[in-house]
Coordinates of C-alpha atoms in Angstrom, one line a residue:
Chain A
M1019 CA -14.8 8.0 -1.4
L1020 CA -12.4 11.0 -1.1
H1021 CA -14.9 12.8 1.1
F1022 CA -15.0 9.7 3.4
N1023 CA -18.6 9.3 2.6
L1024 CA -18.6 5.5 2.9
G1025 CA -22.3 5.0 3.0
Y1026 CA -24.8 4.3 5.7
S1027 CA -24.9 1.3 8.0
Y1028 CA -28.6 0.5 8.4
K1029 CA -27.8 -2.2 11.0
N1030 CA -26.1 0.3 13.3
N1031 CA -28.3 3.2 12.2
A1032 CA -25.2 5.5 11.7
P1033 CA -23.0 6.6 8.9
V1034 CA -20.1 4.1 8.2
S1035 CA -17.5 6.8 8.5
T1036 CA -18.7 7.9 12.0
L1037 CA -18.6 4.3 13.2
I1038 CA -15.1 3.8 11.8
F1039 CA -13.6 7.0 13.2
Q1040 CA -14.9 6.2 16.7
R1041 CA -13.0 2.9 16.6
L1042 CA -9.9 3.6 14.5
P1043 CA -7.8 5.4 17.2
K1044 CA -8.3 2.4 19.6
T1045 CA -7.0 0.0 16.9
L1046 CA -4.1 2.2 16.1
V1047 CA -3.2 2.2 19.9
L1048 CA -3.3 -1.6 19.8
L1049 CA -1.3 -1.9 16.6
G1050 CA 1.3 0.6 17.7
L1051 CA 1.9 -0.9 21.1
S1052 CA 2.1 -4.4 19.8
T1053 CA 4.4 -3.7 16.9
T1054 CA 6.7 -1.7 19.2
F1055 CA 6.7 -4.5 21.7
A1056 CA 7.3 -7.1 19.0
L1057 CA 10.3 -5.2 17.6
L1058 CA 11.7 -4.6 21.2
V1059 CA 11.6 -8.4 21.8
A1060 CA 12.4 -9.8 18.4
I1061 CA 15.5 -7.7 17.6
P1062 CA 17.4 -8.5 20.9
L1063 CA 16.2 -12.1 20.6
G1064 CA 17.6 -12.4 17.1
I1065 CA 20.9 -10.9 18.3
L1066 CA 21.1 -13.2 21.3
Q1067 CA 20.6 -16.2 19.0
V1068 CA 23.4 -15.0 16.8
V1069 CA 25.8 -14.5 19.7
K1070 CA 24.9 -17.9 21.2
R1071 CA 24.4 -19.6 17.9
N1072 CA 24.0 -23.4 17.8
T1073 CA 23.6 -23.5 21.6
I1074 CA 20.6 -24.7 23.5
V1075 CA 19.4 -21.0 23.8
D1076 CA 19.4 -20.7 20.0
Y1077 CA 17.6 -23.9 19.5
A1078 CA 15.0 -23.2 22.2
A1079 CA 14.3 -19.7 20.7
T1080 CA 13.9 -21.2 17.2
G1081 CA 11.6 -23.9 18.5
V1082 CA 9.4 -21.4 20.4
S1083 CA 9.2 -19.1 17.5
F1084 CA 8.2 -21.9 15.2
V1085 CA 5.4 -22.9 17.5
L1086 CA 4.2 -19.3 18.0
Y1087 CA 4.2 -18.9 14.2
A1088 CA 2.3 -22.0 13.6
A1089 CA -0.4 -21.6 16.4
P1090 CA -3.5 -19.7 15.3
S1091 CA -3.4 -16.4 17.1
F1092 CA -6.9 -16.8 18.6
L1093 CA -5.6 -19.9 20.3
I1094 CA -2.7 -18.0 21.8
G1095 CA -5.0 -15.2 23.0
L1096 CA -7.4 -17.7 24.6
L1097 CA -4.7 -19.6 26.3
L1098 CA -3.3 -16.3 27.7
I1099 CA -6.7 -15.5 29.0
L1100 CA -7.1 -19.0 30.5
Y1101 CA -3.7 -19.0 32.3
F1102 CA -3.0 -15.3 33.1
A1103 CA -6.6 -14.0 33.6
V1104 CA -8.7 -16.9 34.8
D1105 CA -6.2 -19.0 36.7
L1106 CA -3.6 -16.5 37.9
R1107 CA -5.8 -13.5 37.8
W1108 CA -2.9 -11.2 36.9
F1109 CA -4.8 -9.4 34.2
P1110 CA -8.5 -8.8 33.6
V1111 CA -10.3 -11.2 31.2
A1112 CA -11.8 -8.4 29.0
A1113 CA -9.9 -5.7 27.3
P1114 CA -10.6 -2.1 28.3
S1115 CA -13.9 -1.1 26.8
A1116 CA -13.7 2.6 27.4
S1117 CA -15.0 4.7 24.5
T1118 CA -12.0 7.1 24.3
V1119 CA -8.3 6.5 23.7
G1120 CA -7.5 8.1 27.1
G1121 CA -9.9 5.7 28.8
I1122 CA -8.1 2.8 27.3
L1123 CA -4.7 3.9 28.1
A1124 CA -5.8 4.5 31.7
D1125 CA -6.2 0.8 32.1
P1126 CA -2.8 -0.6 31.0
R1127 CA -3.3 -3.9 32.7
G1128 CA -6.2 -4.7 30.4
L1129 CA -4.1 -4.0 27.3
V1130 CA -1.3 -6.4 28.2
L1131 CA -2.9 -9.6 26.9
P1132 CA -4.3 -8.2 23.6
V1133 CA -0.9 -6.6 22.9
L1134 CA 0.9 -9.9 23.7
T1135 CA -1.5 -11.9 21.5
L1136 CA -1.1 -9.6 18.5
A1137 CA 2.7 -9.4 19.0
A1138 CA 3.2 -13.2 19.2
V1139 CA 3.2 -13.9 15.5
T1140 CA 5.2 -10.8 14.7
V1141 CA 7.9 -11.7 17.3
A1142 CA 8.1 -15.2 15.9
S1143 CA 8.6 -14.2 12.3
F1144 CA 10.8 -11.1 13.1
S1145 CA 13.2 -12.9 15.4
R1146 CA 13.7 -15.7 12.8
Y1147 CA 14.4 -13.1 10.2
M1148 CA 16.6 -11.1 12.5
R1149 CA 18.7 -14.2 13.2
S1150 CA 19.2 -15.1 9.6
S1151 CA 19.9 -11.6 8.4
M1152 CA 22.4 -11.1 11.3
M1153 CA 24.0 -14.4 10.4
D1154 CA 24.3 -13.2 6.8
V1155 CA 25.8 -9.9 7.7
M1156 CA 28.3 -11.5 10.1
T1157 CA 29.9 -13.5 7.3
Q1158 CA 30.6 -10.4 5.2
D1159 CA 34.0 -8.9 4.5
F1160 CA 33.4 -5.6 6.3
I1161 CA 32.8 -7.4 9.5
R1162 CA 36.2 -9.1 9.2
T1163 CA 37.7 -5.8 8.4
A1164 CA 36.1 -4.3 11.5
R1165 CA 37.5 -7.2 13.6
A1166 CA 40.9 -6.9 12.0
K1167 CA 41.2 -3.2 12.8
G1168 CA 40.6 -4.1 16.4
A1169 CA 37.0 -3.1 17.1
S1170 CA 35.6 -4.8 20.1
S1171 CA 33.1 -7.6 19.5
R1172 CA 30.4 -5.4 21.0
R1173 CA 31.2 -2.6 18.6
V1174 CA 31.2 -5.0 15.7
L1175 CA 27.9 -6.5 16.7
Y1176 CA 26.0 -3.3 17.4
G1177 CA 27.9 -0.7 15.3
H1178 CA 28.4 -2.7 12.1
A1179 CA 26.2 -5.8 12.0
L1180 CA 23.0 -4.5 13.6
R1181 CA 22.7 -1.4 11.4
N1182 CA 22.9 -3.5 8.3
A1183 CA 20.6 -6.2 9.6
M1184 CA 18.1 -3.4 10.5
I1185 CA 17.6 -2.6 6.8
S1186 CA 16.1 -6.0 6.1
I1187 CA 14.0 -5.9 9.2
I1188 CA 12.4 -2.6 8.1
T1189 CA 11.7 -4.2 4.7
L1190 CA 10.0 -7.0 6.5
L1191 CA 8.1 -4.6 8.7
G1192 CA 6.8 -2.8 5.6
L1193 CA 5.7 -6.1 4.1
S1194 CA 4.1 -7.4 7.4
I1195 CA 1.9 -4.4 8.0
P1196 CA -1.1 -5.9 6.1
S1197 CA -0.9 -9.1 8.2
I1198 CA -0.5 -7.1 11.5
V1199 CA -3.5 -5.0 10.7
G1200 CA -5.4 -8.2 9.7
G1201 CA -4.4 -9.8 12.9
A1202 CA -6.2 -7.1 14.8
V1203 CA -9.5 -8.6 13.6
V1204 CA -8.9 -11.9 15.3
T1205 CA -7.2 -10.3 18.4
E1206 CA -9.9 -7.8 19.0
T1207 CA -12.6 -10.4 18.6
V1208 CA -10.9 -12.7 21.2
F1209 CA -10.6 -9.9 23.7
N1210 CA -13.8 -8.0 22.8
Y1211 CA -11.6 -4.9 22.3
P1212 CA -13.8 -2.2 20.8
G1213 CA -11.7 -1.4 17.7
M1214 CA -12.0 -1.7 14.0
G1215 CA -11.4 -5.4 14.0
L1216 CA -14.4 -6.1 16.3
L1217 CA -16.4 -3.7 14.2
T1218 CA -15.5 -5.8 11.1
Y1219 CA -16.4 -9.0 12.9
N1220 CA -19.8 -7.7 14.0
A1221 CA -20.4 -6.3 10.5
A1222 CA -19.7 -9.8 9.1
L1223 CA -22.1 -11.4 11.6
N1224 CA -24.8 -9.0 10.8
L1225 CA -24.2 -9.1 7.0
D1226 CA -23.6 -5.4 7.1
V1227 CA -22.0 -5.1 3.7
P1228 CA -21.5 -1.3 3.6
L1229 CA -19.8 -1.3 6.9
L1230 CA -17.6 -4.3 5.9
I1231 CA -16.5 -2.5 2.7
G1232 CA -15.9 0.7 4.7
T1233 CA -13.6 -1.0 7.3
T1234 CA -11.8 -2.9 4.6
F1235 CA -11.2 0.4 2.8
V1236 CA -9.9 2.2 5.9
A1237 CA -7.7 -0.8 6.8
S1238 CA -6.1 -0.7 3.3
L1239 CA -5.5 3.0 3.8
A1240 CA -3.8 2.3 7.1
V1241 CA -1.6 -0.3 5.3
V1242 CA -0.6 2.2 2.6
I1243 CA 0.3 4.8 5.3
G1244 CA 2.2 2.2 7.3
S1245 CA 4.2 1.1 4.3
F1246 CA 5.1 4.8 3.6
V1247 CA 6.3 5.2 7.2
A1248 CA 8.5 2.1 6.7
D1249 CA 10.0 3.6 3.6
V1250 CA 10.8 6.8 5.5
L1251 CA 12.5 4.7 8.2
Y1252 CA 14.8 3.3 5.6
A1253 CA 16.4 6.7 5.3
V1254 CA 16.8 7.0 9.0
V1255 CA 18.6 3.7 9.3
D1256 CA 20.6 3.7 6.1
P1257 CA 22.4 7.0 5.3
R1258 CA 23.0 5.7 1.8
I1259 CA 19.3 6.1 1.0
R1260 CA 18.1 9.6 0.5
Y1261 CA 14.8 10.7 -0.9
G1262 CA 14.4 13.8 -3.1
S1263 CA 17.2 16.1 -4.3
R1264 CA 20.5 16.1 -2.5
Chain B
M680 CA 32.5 -40.7 -7.8
A681 CA 32.7 -37.1 -8.8
P682 CA 33.7 -36.6 -12.4
A683 CA 36.9 -34.7 -13.1
D684 CA 36.1 -31.0 -13.0
P685 CA 36.6 -29.6 -16.5
F686 CA 36.8 -26.1 -15.2
V687 CA 40.0 -26.7 -13.2
A688 CA 43.0 -26.0 -15.3
P689 CA 45.6 -28.7 -15.2
T690 CA 48.9 -27.7 -13.6
A691 CA 51.8 -26.9 -15.8
G692 CA 53.6 -30.2 -15.2
E693 CA 50.6 -32.3 -16.3
L694 CA 49.9 -30.1 -19.4
P695 CA 50.5 -32.1 -22.5
V696 CA 52.5 -30.0 -25.0
A697 CA 50.2 -30.7 -27.9
Q698 CA 47.1 -29.3 -26.0
G699 CA 49.0 -26.3 -24.7
V700 CA 47.8 -24.0 -27.5
T701 CA 44.0 -24.4 -27.4
G702 CA 43.0 -26.5 -24.3
G703 CA 44.1 -26.3 -20.7
A704 CA 43.9 -22.8 -19.5
F705 CA 40.9 -21.9 -21.6
P706 CA 38.4 -24.8 -21.4
E707 CA 35.4 -24.4 -23.6
P708 CA 32.1 -23.6 -21.8
M709 CA 30.5 -26.8 -23.0
A710 CA 33.2 -29.1 -21.7
P711 CA 32.3 -32.8 -21.3
G712 CA 30.5 -33.2 -17.9
G713 CA 29.4 -29.6 -17.9
E714 CA 26.4 -30.3 -20.2
A715 CA 25.8 -33.8 -19.0
R716 CA 24.0 -32.8 -15.9
S717 CA 20.5 -33.8 -16.9
S718 CA 17.3 -32.8 -15.1
G719 CA 17.3 -36.3 -13.5
S720 CA 20.6 -35.8 -11.8
Q721 CA 19.5 -32.3 -10.8
L722 CA 16.5 -33.7 -9.1
R723 CA 18.6 -36.3 -7.4
Q724 CA 20.9 -33.5 -6.2
I725 CA 18.0 -31.6 -4.7
A726 CA 16.6 -34.8 -3.1
R727 CA 19.9 -35.5 -1.5
T728 CA 20.2 -32.0 0.0
F729 CA 16.6 -32.3 1.2
I730 CA 17.2 -35.7 2.8
E731 CA 20.3 -34.5 4.6
N732 CA 18.1 -32.0 6.5
K733 CA 16.7 -34.0 9.4
L734 CA 14.0 -31.5 10.3
A735 CA 12.7 -31.5 6.8
V736 CA 12.5 -35.3 6.7
A737 CA 10.7 -35.3 10.1
G738 CA 8.3 -32.7 8.7
F739 CA 7.7 -34.8 5.6
V740 CA 7.0 -37.8 7.7
V741 CA 4.6 -35.9 10.0
L742 CA 2.8 -34.6 6.9
V743 CA 2.4 -38.0 5.4
L744 CA 1.3 -39.5 8.7
M745 CA -1.3 -36.7 9.1
V746 CA -2.7 -37.3 5.6
L747 CA -2.9 -41.1 6.3
F748 CA -4.5 -40.4 9.6
C749 CA -7.2 -38.2 8.1
W750 CA -8.0 -40.3 5.0
V751 CA -7.1 -43.9 6.0
G752 CA -8.0 -43.5 9.7
P753 CA -11.8 -43.3 9.1
V754 CA -11.6 -46.7 7.3
F755 CA -10.6 -48.4 10.5
Y756 CA -12.2 -46.0 13.0
H757 CA -15.9 -45.6 12.1
T758 CA -17.7 -42.7 13.8
N759 CA -20.8 -40.8 13.0
Q760 CA -19.7 -37.3 12.0
T761 CA -22.6 -36.0 10.0
N762 CA -25.9 -36.7 11.8
T763 CA -26.3 -34.4 14.7
Q764 CA -29.4 -36.1 16.1
T765 CA -27.9 -39.6 16.4
A766 CA -24.7 -38.0 17.9
L767 CA -26.8 -36.4 20.6
L768 CA -28.8 -39.6 21.2
N769 CA -26.0 -42.1 21.3
S770 CA -23.4 -40.3 23.3
T771 CA -23.0 -37.7 26.0
Q772 CA -22.0 -34.2 25.3
N773 CA -18.5 -32.9 26.3
A774 CA -17.6 -36.4 27.6
P775 CA -14.0 -36.7 28.8
P776 CA -11.7 -39.3 27.1
S777 CA -12.7 -42.9 27.8
G778 CA -12.6 -46.3 26.2
T779 CA -15.4 -45.6 23.8
N780 CA -14.3 -42.1 22.9
P781 CA -10.4 -42.0 23.1
L782 CA -10.4 -38.2 22.9
G783 CA -13.8 -37.6 24.4
T784 CA -16.8 -35.9 22.7
D785 CA -17.6 -32.3 21.8
E786 CA -20.6 -30.3 22.7
S787 CA -22.7 -31.9 19.9
G788 CA -21.8 -35.4 21.1
F789 CA -19.4 -36.0 18.1
D790 CA -16.4 -38.2 18.9
I791 CA -13.4 -36.0 18.8
L792 CA -10.8 -38.5 17.4
G793 CA -13.1 -39.2 14.5
R794 CA -13.9 -35.5 14.1
L795 CA -10.2 -34.7 14.0
M796 CA -9.9 -37.0 10.9
F797 CA -13.1 -35.6 9.4
G798 CA -12.1 -32.0 9.9
G799 CA -8.5 -32.7 9.0
Q800 CA -9.7 -33.8 5.5
N801 CA -11.3 -30.4 4.9
S802 CA -8.4 -28.4 6.4
L803 CA -5.7 -30.2 4.5
M804 CA -7.8 -30.4 1.3
I805 CA -8.6 -26.7 1.4
G806 CA -5.0 -25.8 2.4
F807 CA -3.5 -27.7 -0.5
A808 CA -6.2 -26.8 -3.1
A809 CA -6.1 -23.1 -2.1
A810 CA -2.3 -23.1 -2.4
G811 CA -2.7 -24.7 -5.8
V812 CA -5.1 -22.1 -7.0
A813 CA -2.9 -19.3 -5.7
T814 CA 0.2 -20.7 -7.2
V815 CA -1.3 -21.4 -10.7
L816 CA -2.9 -17.9 -10.8
G817 CA 0.2 -16.2 -9.4
V818 CA 2.7 -18.0 -11.6
I819 CA 0.8 -17.2 -14.8
W820 CA 0.1 -13.6 -13.8
G821 CA 3.7 -13.0 -12.8
A822 CA 5.3 -14.7 -15.8
V823 CA 3.1 -12.9 -18.3
S824 CA 3.6 -9.6 -16.6
G825 CA 7.4 -10.0 -16.4
Y826 CA 7.7 -11.4 -19.9
F827 CA 5.8 -8.7 -21.8
G828 CA 7.2 -5.9 -19.6
G829 CA 6.4 -2.2 -20.3
V830 CA 2.9 -1.0 -19.9
V831 CA 1.4 -4.5 -19.5
D832 CA 3.8 -5.1 -16.6
S833 CA 3.1 -1.8 -15.0
V834 CA -0.7 -2.3 -15.2
M835 CA -0.6 -5.9 -14.0
M836 CA 1.8 -5.2 -11.1
R837 CA -0.2 -2.1 -9.9
I838 CA -3.2 -4.4 -9.7
V839 CA -1.2 -6.7 -7.5
D840 CA 0.0 -3.7 -5.4
V841 CA -3.6 -2.6 -4.9
F842 CA -4.7 -6.0 -3.7
L843 CA -1.6 -6.4 -1.5
S844 CA -2.5 -3.2 0.4
V845 CA -5.8 -4.8 1.6
P846 CA -5.2 -6.9 4.7
Y847 CA -6.0 -10.4 3.6
I848 CA -8.3 -11.2 6.5
F849 CA -10.6 -8.3 5.7
L850 CA -10.9 -9.5 2.1
L851 CA -11.5 -13.1 3.3
V852 CA -14.2 -12.0 5.7
T853 CA -15.9 -9.8 3.1
L854 CA -15.9 -12.4 0.4
T855 CA -17.1 -15.3 2.7
V856 CA -19.9 -13.0 4.0
I857 CA -21.1 -12.0 0.6
F858 CA -21.0 -15.5 -0.8
Q859 CA -22.2 -18.5 1.3
S860 CA -19.3 -20.4 2.9
S861 CA -18.6 -23.9 1.5
V862 CA -15.5 -26.0 0.9
G863 CA -15.3 -25.0 -2.8
L864 CA -15.8 -21.3 -2.0
L865 CA -13.2 -21.4 0.7
I866 CA -10.6 -22.9 -1.7
I867 CA -11.4 -20.2 -4.3
V868 CA -11.5 -17.3 -1.8
I869 CA -8.3 -18.2 0.1
G870 CA -6.5 -18.9 -3.3
A871 CA -7.8 -15.6 -4.7
V872 CA -6.4 -13.7 -1.8
A873 CA -3.0 -15.6 -1.6
W874 CA -1.9 -15.4 -5.3
L875 CA -0.3 -12.0 -5.0
V876 CA 3.0 -13.2 -3.4
P877 CA 3.8 -15.9 -6.1
A878 CA 2.8 -13.3 -8.7
R879 CA 5.5 -10.9 -7.5
L880 CA 8.1 -13.6 -7.0
V881 CA 7.6 -15.1 -10.4
R882 CA 7.6 -11.7 -12.1
G883 CA 11.0 -11.0 -10.5
E884 CA 12.4 -14.3 -11.7
T885 CA 11.0 -13.7 -15.2
L886 CA 12.7 -10.4 -15.4
T887 CA 16.0 -12.1 -15.0
L888 CA 15.2 -15.1 -17.1
R889 CA 13.8 -13.3 -20.2
V890 CA 17.1 -11.8 -21.0
R891 CA 19.0 -15.1 -20.9
E892 CA 20.5 -16.4 -24.2
Y893 CA 18.2 -19.5 -24.5
V894 CA 15.1 -17.4 -24.2
Q895 CA 16.4 -15.0 -26.8
A896 CA 17.3 -18.0 -29.0
V897 CA 13.7 -19.3 -28.8
R898 CA 12.4 -15.9 -29.9
V899 CA 14.9 -15.6 -32.7
M900 CA 13.7 -19.0 -33.9
G901 CA 10.2 -17.8 -34.0
G902 CA 8.9 -19.2 -30.7
T903 CA 5.7 -17.6 -29.6
G904 CA 5.4 -15.7 -26.3
R905 CA 3.2 -18.5 -24.9
R906 CA 5.9 -21.1 -25.7
V907 CA 8.6 -19.0 -24.0
V908 CA 6.5 -18.5 -20.9
F909 CA 5.2 -22.0 -20.4
R910 CA 8.2 -24.1 -21.8
H911 CA 11.1 -22.0 -20.7
I912 CA 10.4 -19.3 -18.1
I913 CA 8.1 -21.2 -15.7
P914 CA 10.1 -24.5 -15.7
N915 CA 13.3 -22.5 -14.9
A916 CA 11.5 -20.6 -12.0
V917 CA 10.3 -23.9 -10.5
G918 CA 12.4 -23.7 -7.4
T919 CA 11.0 -20.4 -6.4
I920 CA 7.5 -21.6 -7.2
V921 CA 7.7 -24.9 -5.3
V922 CA 9.2 -23.3 -2.2
N923 CA 6.6 -20.6 -2.1
A924 CA 3.8 -23.1 -2.7
T925 CA 4.9 -25.1 0.4
F926 CA 4.6 -22.0 2.6
Q927 CA 1.3 -21.1 0.9
V928 CA -0.2 -24.4 2.1
A929 CA 0.8 -23.6 5.7
D930 CA -0.6 -20.1 5.5
A931 CA -3.8 -21.3 3.9
I932 CA -4.4 -23.7 6.8
L933 CA -3.8 -20.9 9.3
A934 CA -6.1 -18.5 7.3
L935 CA -8.8 -21.2 7.3
A936 CA -8.3 -21.6 11.1
A937 CA -8.8 -17.8 11.6
L938 CA -11.9 -17.9 9.4
G939 CA -13.2 -20.9 11.5
F940 CA -12.7 -18.8 14.7
L941 CA -14.7 -15.9 13.2
G942 CA -17.5 -18.4 12.4
L943 CA -16.9 -18.3 8.7
G944 CA -15.2 -21.7 8.2
V945 CA -16.7 -24.9 6.7
P946 CA -20.4 -24.8 7.7
A947 CA -21.8 -27.4 10.2
P948 CA -22.3 -30.4 10.4
Q949 CA -19.1 -30.4 8.2
T950 CA -16.1 -29.0 10.0
D951 CA -12.5 -28.1 9.7
W952 CA -9.7 -27.9 12.4
G953 CA -10.2 -24.1 12.8
S954 CA -13.9 -24.4 13.5
M955 CA -13.2 -27.3 15.8
L956 CA -10.7 -25.2 17.7
A957 CA -13.1 -22.3 17.8
D958 CA -15.9 -24.6 19.3
G959 CA -13.4 -25.9 21.8
V960 CA -12.2 -22.5 23.0
N961 CA -15.9 -21.5 23.7
V962 CA -15.9 -24.1 26.4
V963 CA -12.3 -23.7 27.6
T964 CA -13.3 -22.2 30.9
D965 CA -15.3 -25.3 31.7
G966 CA -12.0 -27.3 31.6
Y967 CA -12.8 -29.4 28.6
W968 CA -9.1 -29.6 27.5
W969 CA -9.7 -32.5 25.1
E970 CA -11.7 -30.2 22.9
I971 CA -8.7 -27.8 22.4
Y972 CA -5.3 -29.5 22.7
P973 CA -5.6 -32.4 20.2
V974 CA -6.8 -30.1 17.4
A975 CA -4.4 -27.4 18.4
I976 CA -1.5 -29.8 18.3
A977 CA -2.7 -31.1 14.9
I978 CA -2.7 -27.6 13.4
I979 CA 0.7 -26.6 14.9
L980 CA 2.3 -29.9 13.8
V981 CA 1.1 -29.6 10.2
V982 CA 2.1 -25.9 9.9
V983 CA 5.5 -26.4 11.5
A984 CA 6.1 -29.5 9.3
L985 CA 5.3 -27.5 6.2
N986 CA 7.6 -24.7 7.3
F987 CA 10.5 -27.2 7.8
I988 CA 9.8 -28.7 4.4
G989 CA 9.7 -25.2 2.8
D990 CA 13.0 -24.1 4.5
A991 CA 14.8 -27.3 3.4
L992 CA 13.5 -27.0 -0.2
R993 CA 14.7 -23.5 -0.3
D994 CA 18.2 -24.6 0.8
A995 CA 18.1 -27.5 -1.7
F996 CA 17.1 -25.3 -4.7
E997 CA 19.6 -22.6 -3.7
V998 CA 22.4 -25.1 -3.7
R999 CA 21.5 -26.0 -7.2
L1000 CA 21.5 -22.4 -8.3
Q1001 CA 24.9 -21.7 -6.7
R1002 CA 26.5 -24.7 -8.4
R1003 CA 25.2 -23.8 -11.8

């Protein structure tokens, strides 16, 4: 295990580790892009909902995020394909199938729909969480203090409330990493994106157990590393948390 | 309606001189009314908070209607859903909605409205049963781990951490591939993957409950560990457990849908909503919308309804906790 000797895939006639390391970078590209995108959408959306709380904007955003959360992600992916690729022809139907990371990044249009699909659930849960944690923070005493000392509402919102709400968002990010990585299986299968997820799906179809166990192992490893990165991000956002000796 | 609050000290003018020495400003903790709140009135309190939440009531109504639709519907609306050959003989494939087939037929010639009920039975049953398995397993694991503490707790929680680091869909795919997929297996597999969250939640609750006076009292009186866990700790963590179980059902239905898409759902000619949707999206480019939208709406409705119910229950139980 520690030598990454994960066995031999007889169905593919190649060592499991070789197959996985060919595919892993492409999945990491997809995961990275979609998580970044999800955070960039969900955090402003949550703030917007707090600023415009109990207005039509707030209710509409809550409604949309509930539906996005409740819809199976393969349905979202296929509807995106149907409307934006087949009907409107804005984006290609199939994801980039180049064998290298550079080749995939060279075709950004093909990446749009898979990234959106994988980000949909994350946006939904993160924006809901962002809204409720911002609401929590806004009722606390230090916000009133900040207002009382004459800080502008913009400064209160971004300087005081956001930094504190970010802490719980990073906790959620750490906890959601397994489901984001898992979502890659469905998303890659929908778009025929040649990453780890599609490899897992094909292994399941072919009853290729060594390969299945190998991809599961590497996915778990990715989760552990991701959770570690989230822990490090804590220290970046919250100066009260310091690791190691002071 | 509300009884006089024993915790509010009477104002000086009202204070009878005779009581001034012991009562008044220092009410005893077990003042009348304080202990009289039985579990019956607590339940009523929770129910009242729940009913005040319009979304939750709507969610509950949707869920009940959906259960009736799936189980009572077939009594009135007979369709063939198991025999592929008669389905092919008696009706057209991929027929649009019409008088005989209100929601059309799928690519095997099965009536979609009937199949929606038939598949819904499996989806809802697997969802509820898997959530039940996950909750029972997680609650016992978490309560035992938190109650005994020390090395037992460390070992049991590290096991949970190890499983939590495996993305659940990989585990689901691997397990359903190794064992042949069936309704019973799907319940066990989804339950076996989902028990980690209740285990952690209940362990956290247990850590705070085990140091309470009444738990200590049971131990002093010679109560066994099993008695403490099952009669005192688990009943007191019931709010956390019920709220989490509600979300577990929603997540189990979505997990089943994802498995259905990967071709690992309930095997044909049986079906579930996920497999139906997966069949539908295969022919989506042909414009057979009736094979996607009804079942998609069914899944979304049920999952949203369960989330509304869970949110409201959380609020209801938290109110109880605050007032205690």
